XYZ file of C-alpha atoms in Angstrom:
387
model
C -38.009 -119.301 -13.578
C -41.065 -117.088 -13.770
C -41.534 -114.376 -11.165
C -44.876 -112.786 -10.309
C -45.329 -109.102 -9.627
C -48.594 -108.853 -7.721
C -50.818 -106.381 -5.875
C -50.141 -103.500 -8.265
C -53.578 -103.873 -9.878
C -56.974 -105.346 -9.133
C -58.116 -105.747 -12.756
C -56.609 -107.082 -15.991
C -53.327 -105.370 -16.951
C -53.461 -104.051 -20.515
C -50.037 -102.469 -21.101
C -46.481 -102.254 -19.763
C -43.616 -99.856 -20.466
C -39.967 -99.691 -19.409
C -37.895 -96.566 -18.913
C -34.541 -96.513 -20.722
C -31.356 -96.643 -18.680
C -29.866 -99.114 -16.171
C -31.938 -97.923 -13.200
C -35.085 -97.398 -15.238
C -38.529 -97.724 -13.717
C -41.397 -99.735 -15.185
C -45.051 -98.809 -15.492
C -48.218 -100.797 -16.096
C -51.759 -99.737 -16.902
C -54.977 -101.646 -16.314
C -58.711 -101.513 -16.791
C -60.434 -98.603 -15.073
C -57.580 -96.120 -15.543
C -55.134 -97.520 -12.992
C -51.386 -96.948 -13.358
C -48.661 -98.585 -11.251
C -44.951 -97.726 -11.228
C -42.536 -100.541 -10.329
C -38.871 -100.844 -9.468
C -36.682 -103.269 -11.406
C -37.093 -105.775 -8.571
C -40.878 -105.654 -8.882
C -41.504 -103.469 -5.836
C -44.477 -101.135 -6.134
C -43.236 -97.536 -6.026
C -46.563 -95.768 -6.495
C -50.061 -96.168 -7.866
C -52.583 -93.782 -9.370
C -56.184 -93.886 -10.558
C -56.588 -91.554 -13.521
C -59.725 -89.394 -13.713
C -62.628 -90.753 -15.750
C -61.993 -94.471 -15.172
C -61.317 -95.211 -18.847
C -58.958 -98.151 -19.377
C -55.228 -97.363 -19.458
C -54.425 -98.704 -22.919
C -50.787 -97.684 -23.487
C -47.877 -96.482 -21.328
C -44.578 -95.124 -22.662
C -41.634 -93.357 -21.030
C -39.988 -90.489 -22.861
C -36.600 -91.599 -24.230
C -35.420 -87.994 -23.889
C -36.749 -87.384 -20.355
C -37.237 -90.508 -18.180
C -39.147 -88.371 -15.651
C -42.040 -88.176 -18.136
C -44.512 -91.034 -18.495
C -47.269 -90.851 -21.130
C -50.463 -92.848 -20.508
C -53.448 -93.085 -22.851
C -56.943 -93.502 -21.392
C -60.132 -92.861 -23.346
C -59.363 -90.108 -25.872
C -56.855 -88.481 -23.472
C -53.104 -88.755 -22.959
C -51.899 -87.877 -19.453
C -48.296 -86.933 -18.719
C -47.163 -88.247 -15.326
C -44.041 -87.917 -13.215
C -43.366 -91.587 -12.381
C -41.495 -90.686 -9.169
C -44.287 -88.462 -7.936
C -47.620 -89.979 -8.977
C -49.918 -87.412 -7.394
C -51.843 -86.793 -10.600
C -51.264 -85.742 -14.200
C -48.595 -83.073 -14.705
C -50.276 -82.324 -18.021
C -53.304 -83.654 -19.902
C -53.894 -83.729 -23.646
C -57.664 -84.128 -23.723
C -59.094 -85.081 -27.090
C -55.646 -86.229 -28.265
C -57.508 -89.054 -29.996
C -60.749 -88.682 -31.916
C -62.001 -91.849 -30.199
C -60.546 -94.288 -27.694
C -56.750 -94.438 -28.022
C -55.156 -97.869 -28.488
C -51.463 -97.025 -28.747
C -49.073 -94.134 -28.216
C -45.448 -93.800 -29.328
C -42.711 -91.214 -28.884
C -39.902 -90.479 -31.302
C -36.312 -90.776 -30.057
C -35.894 -87.047 -29.510
C -39.080 -86.823 -27.423
C -40.362 -84.070 -29.723
C -43.385 -85.900 -31.169
C -46.114 -88.114 -29.729
C -48.165 -90.332 -32.066
C -51.637 -91.467 -31.036
C -53.583 -94.280 -32.753
C -57.314 -94.566 -32.093
C -60.512 -96.476 -32.814
C -61.536 -94.099 -35.624
C -58.487 -95.255 -37.588
C -56.837 -91.833 -37.333
C -53.250 -91.286 -36.261
C -52.608 -87.913 -34.684
C -49.124 -86.535 -34.131
C -48.686 -84.047 -31.277
C -45.769 -81.644 -30.847
C -43.952 -81.854 -27.533
C -43.881 -80.062 -25.251
C -47.364 -78.588 -25.381
C -49.362 -81.311 -27.089
C -50.465 -79.287 -30.121
C -51.753 -81.530 -32.956
C -49.643 -80.848 -36.037
C -50.636 -83.831 -38.208
C -53.753 -85.966 -38.517
C -53.155 -88.993 -40.723
C -56.315 -90.620 -42.075
C -55.920 -93.640 -44.284
C -56.909 -96.578 -42.086
C -60.498 -97.676 -42.726
C -60.858 -99.447 -39.378
C -59.402 -99.278 -35.862
C -55.733 -98.224 -35.822
C -54.292 -100.619 -33.277
C -50.584 -99.778 -33.036
C -48.086 -97.111 -33.999
C -44.267 -96.848 -33.802
C -41.580 -94.371 -34.826
C -38.512 -95.533 -36.742
C -35.251 -95.222 -34.798
C -32.833 -92.763 -36.479
C -35.773 -91.357 -38.477
C -37.730 -89.141 -36.049
C -40.097 -88.058 -38.849
C -40.955 -91.591 -40.015
C -43.885 -93.369 -38.437
C -45.423 -96.815 -38.940
C -49.084 -97.561 -38.263
C -51.090 -100.787 -38.480
C -54.771 -101.523 -38.087
C -57.678 -103.912 -38.179
C -58.089 -103.014 -41.864
C -55.049 -105.315 -42.338
C -52.934 -102.402 -43.598
C -49.355 -101.494 -42.690
C -48.460 -97.876 -43.533
C -45.204 -95.944 -43.444
C -45.594 -92.196 -43.080
C -43.243 -89.260 -43.550
C -44.575 -86.557 -41.269
C -44.024 -83.884 -43.912
C -47.065 -85.256 -45.775
C -50.519 -86.520 -44.881
C -50.448 -89.488 -47.240
C -48.412 -92.620 -46.587
C -45.082 -93.249 -48.305
C -46.353 -96.790 -48.882
C -49.114 -99.148 -47.812
C -48.957 -102.931 -47.580
C -52.193 -104.918 -47.493
C -51.505 -108.032 -45.403
C -54.627 -109.747 -46.744
C -53.360 -109.538 -50.313
C -50.007 -110.952 -49.214
C -51.642 -113.765 -47.240
C -53.970 -114.689 -50.111
C -51.054 -114.915 -52.522
C -49.144 -117.171 -50.140
C -52.172 -119.291 -49.310
C -52.855 -119.942 -53.005
C -49.595 -121.887 -52.991
C -49.655 -123.293 -49.485
C -53.208 -124.001 -48.444
C -53.891 -127.580 -47.501
C -57.381 -129.114 -47.639
C -59.502 -128.264 -44.645
C -57.119 -125.560 -43.434
C -58.758 -122.448 -41.981
C -57.156 -119.027 -42.016
C -57.909 -116.066 -39.788
C -57.728 -112.681 -41.534
C -54.425 -110.913 -40.780
C -55.851 -108.117 -38.648
C -52.740 -106.213 -37.526
C -52.483 -105.870 -33.745
C -48.975 -104.649 -32.893
C -46.026 -103.168 -34.798
C -42.402 -102.857 -33.710
C -39.288 -101.477 -35.414
C -35.815 -102.962 -34.840
C -33.189 -100.600 -33.421
C -31.487 -100.412 -36.851
C -34.645 -98.634 -38.050
C -35.052 -100.691 -41.231
C -36.853 -103.885 -40.162
C -40.527 -103.884 -39.124
C -42.363 -106.697 -37.356
C -46.141 -106.865 -37.139
C -48.167 -109.341 -35.055
C -51.418 -110.338 -36.756
C -54.572 -112.344 -36.159
C -53.451 -115.037 -38.632
C -50.837 -116.147 -36.054
C -48.003 -114.809 -38.168
C -45.449 -112.127 -37.543
C -45.184 -110.185 -40.807
C -41.755 -108.722 -41.555
C -40.847 -105.821 -43.818
C -37.494 -104.346 -44.800
C -37.282 -100.649 -45.631
C -34.635 -99.731 -48.192
C -33.113 -96.475 -49.339
C -35.550 -93.661 -49.928
C -37.866 -95.280 -47.340
C -39.157 -97.711 -49.987
C -40.622 -101.086 -49.058
C -37.821 -103.351 -50.237
C -39.024 -106.767 -49.157
C -41.689 -108.450 -47.062
C -42.324 -111.908 -45.679
C -43.772 -113.636 -42.639
C -43.338 -116.569 -40.328
C -45.900 -118.559 -38.377
C -45.374 -117.676 -34.730
C -48.567 -118.794 -32.979
C -51.358 -121.325 -33.478
C -53.925 -118.582 -32.760
C -53.817 -114.815 -33.257
C -50.497 -113.117 -32.500
C -51.245 -110.125 -30.280
C -47.741 -108.831 -29.539
C -44.386 -108.571 -31.319
C -41.464 -106.523 -30.006
C -37.873 -106.346 -31.147
C -35.397 -106.738 -28.276
C -32.641 -104.126 -28.387
C -30.299 -105.478 -25.694
C -29.389 -108.986 -26.894
C -26.512 -109.997 -29.194
C -27.923 -108.298 -32.323
C -30.957 -106.106 -33.178
C -32.976 -108.914 -34.814
C -34.210 -110.789 -31.765
C -37.984 -110.545 -31.498
C -40.350 -111.643 -28.756
C -43.952 -112.515 -29.642
C -47.077 -113.415 -27.685
C -50.457 -114.697 -28.712
C -53.927 -115.930 -27.934
C -52.492 -119.463 -27.812
C -51.033 -118.419 -24.413
C -47.466 -118.801 -25.653
C -44.540 -116.385 -25.501
C -41.702 -117.030 -27.957
C -38.269 -115.558 -28.651
C -37.053 -115.584 -32.267
C -33.648 -115.020 -33.841
C -34.502 -113.355 -37.168
C -30.932 -112.548 -38.203
C -31.020 -115.274 -40.885
C -34.574 -114.611 -42.084
C -34.545 -113.700 -45.814
C -36.280 -110.370 -45.154
C -33.580 -109.395 -42.643
C -30.538 -110.899 -44.396
C -31.209 -111.137 -48.127
C -27.549 -111.077 -49.225
C -26.446 -114.154 -51.106
C -29.984 -115.486 -51.454
C -31.615 -115.307 -54.863
C -34.871 -113.814 -53.640
C -37.331 -113.454 -56.492
C -38.925 -110.051 -56.171
C -42.558 -109.879 -57.141
C -43.297 -107.442 -59.968
C -44.346 -104.005 -58.799
C -48.059 -103.574 -59.047
C -50.462 -100.734 -58.656
C -52.441 -100.794 -55.496
C -56.159 -101.042 -56.063
C -58.948 -100.296 -53.654
C -58.530 -102.286 -50.509
C -60.802 -105.261 -50.108
C -60.354 -104.706 -46.392
C -62.460 -101.586 -46.633
C -65.364 -103.617 -45.398
C -64.820 -103.356 -41.697
C -63.386 -106.439 -40.064
C -64.424 -106.031 -36.471
C -62.016 -106.638 -33.637
C -62.943 -109.653 -31.547
C -63.202 -107.515 -28.412
C -64.197 -104.108 -29.782
C -67.437 -104.280 -31.716
C -67.883 -100.782 -33.050
C -70.424 -99.026 -35.217
C -68.756 -98.805 -38.628
C -67.091 -95.436 -39.141
C -67.387 -93.520 -42.368
C -64.304 -94.366 -44.368
C -63.385 -90.777 -45.200
C -59.933 -91.826 -46.301
C -61.344 -94.363 -48.730
C -61.726 -91.849 -51.531
C -58.012 -91.432 -52.012
C -57.012 -95.002 -51.411
C -56.486 -95.861 -55.081
C -53.797 -93.261 -55.592
C -51.523 -96.136 -56.363
C -48.534 -96.371 -54.055
C -46.245 -98.921 -55.633
C -45.438 -101.914 -53.494
C -42.178 -103.722 -53.870
C -43.511 -106.908 -52.394
C -40.532 -109.214 -52.486
C -42.197 -112.192 -50.812
C -39.851 -114.173 -48.607
C -40.784 -117.820 -48.295
C -42.086 -119.081 -44.983
C -39.438 -121.751 -44.593
C -38.013 -120.205 -41.465
C -40.263 -121.796 -38.895
C -39.779 -125.225 -40.436
C -35.981 -124.995 -40.259
C -35.600 -123.106 -37.023
C -38.382 -122.581 -34.551
C -38.223 -120.171 -31.639
C -35.031 -120.085 -29.596
C -37.203 -119.988 -26.499
C -40.854 -121.007 -26.179
C -42.791 -120.380 -22.990
C -46.203 -121.868 -22.285
C -47.581 -118.951 -20.306
C -51.047 -120.379 -19.662
C -53.080 -117.230 -20.378
C -53.750 -114.992 -23.384
C -51.101 -112.311 -23.756
C -52.254 -108.672 -23.530
C -48.823 -107.053 -23.677
C -45.117 -107.895 -23.737
C -42.340 -105.595 -22.570
C -38.692 -106.603 -23.071
C -36.526 -105.074 -20.326
C -33.101 -105.359 -18.726
C -33.874 -105.913 -15.047
C -30.739 -105.451 -12.944
C -28.734 -106.349 -16.031
C -30.734 -109.521 -16.703
C -32.457 -109.752 -20.108
C -36.144 -110.316 -19.351
C -39.614 -110.076 -20.787
C -42.567 -108.837 -18.723
C -45.926 -110.366 -19.631
C -49.351 -108.838 -18.966
C -52.320 -111.156 -19.424
C -55.969 -111.412 -18.418
C -54.985 -111.423 -14.726
C -54.105 -108.558 -12.367
C -50.464 -109.675 -11.972
C -47.390 -109.342 -14.165
C -45.140 -112.316 -14.957
C -41.410 -111.884 -15.568
C -39.414 -114.441 -17.573
C -35.641 -114.416 -17.895
C -34.128 -114.425 -21.373
C -30.618 -114.898 -19.959
C -30.176 -118.365 -21.460
C -29.706 -116.542 -24.777
């Protein structure tokens, strides 16, 4: 049964985060810079309006210090004490070059990554907030960023240029780049049926499984694109499955179910779905004769022309990073076939009734759950306990 958490906001909720640990708090951010902290039962603990009234676009608790909550709004990241929401404990103004879309912390709590509308990813040292890396390769809005578990210096970024990039923080160029448009075009050459329309795979949200080696990326083509990272941080294999009939806005691996390869997705088709990816060829290639595509040099990205986000029409930025884009990272694009959704659909499919802004898997009083933020001012909680 769905439960509603109401009265924490008066405008559309844009993001949700859960603190680690059995008694962890939850936080949500909404339009106009509002932040609400909730108990696991859905009781409002405190609320705050951040200065400046920019939308709260991302909230994340520190895995190393649950008393620290990081919230992005405008080009600023504010550090809050969730149990004492009187105002920011610390502010990193200008953390982003433009409006920030996503923030992520590494497991040790020593680095904060910030993805913004300029396409830049900045990495800040913690504590203190000093910028020690600026990563510029995306040629459009950088929509989502995530650190790899067990690899505190490895970072994944995705953007509306349809690129997925893995970074080692020792360098300012990616270890590899995968162009989702190239992948989709190759697949569609084989699979397209007459009259079928395809949305470009603008990348909206990236998540890394707790093993650290499997990436999932929700994209505008309705697919969740999967990648497996092998030894030496190389891209070993990639594939995708059709998750939604419209754009997929959210994809998050769930760390507290029976294995690390459960993933929850949400989309503009107003559906929320739970997937068991443990048998997907990208996740479990052993024993399957997966034909690996020949390695090819990466040419200039066709996605350099700016595909504009449906909600964020921006003046095109100068693609400073474009000059070095043809440096030729090799891509081991072992394309897994999309047979998965035909054989086994989602293990759980929820018709939510509204476009999904954010999903947050959480254990609430020991019950596996997913918290859904949509266009409304309330949160909806669904149980995953039938799994």
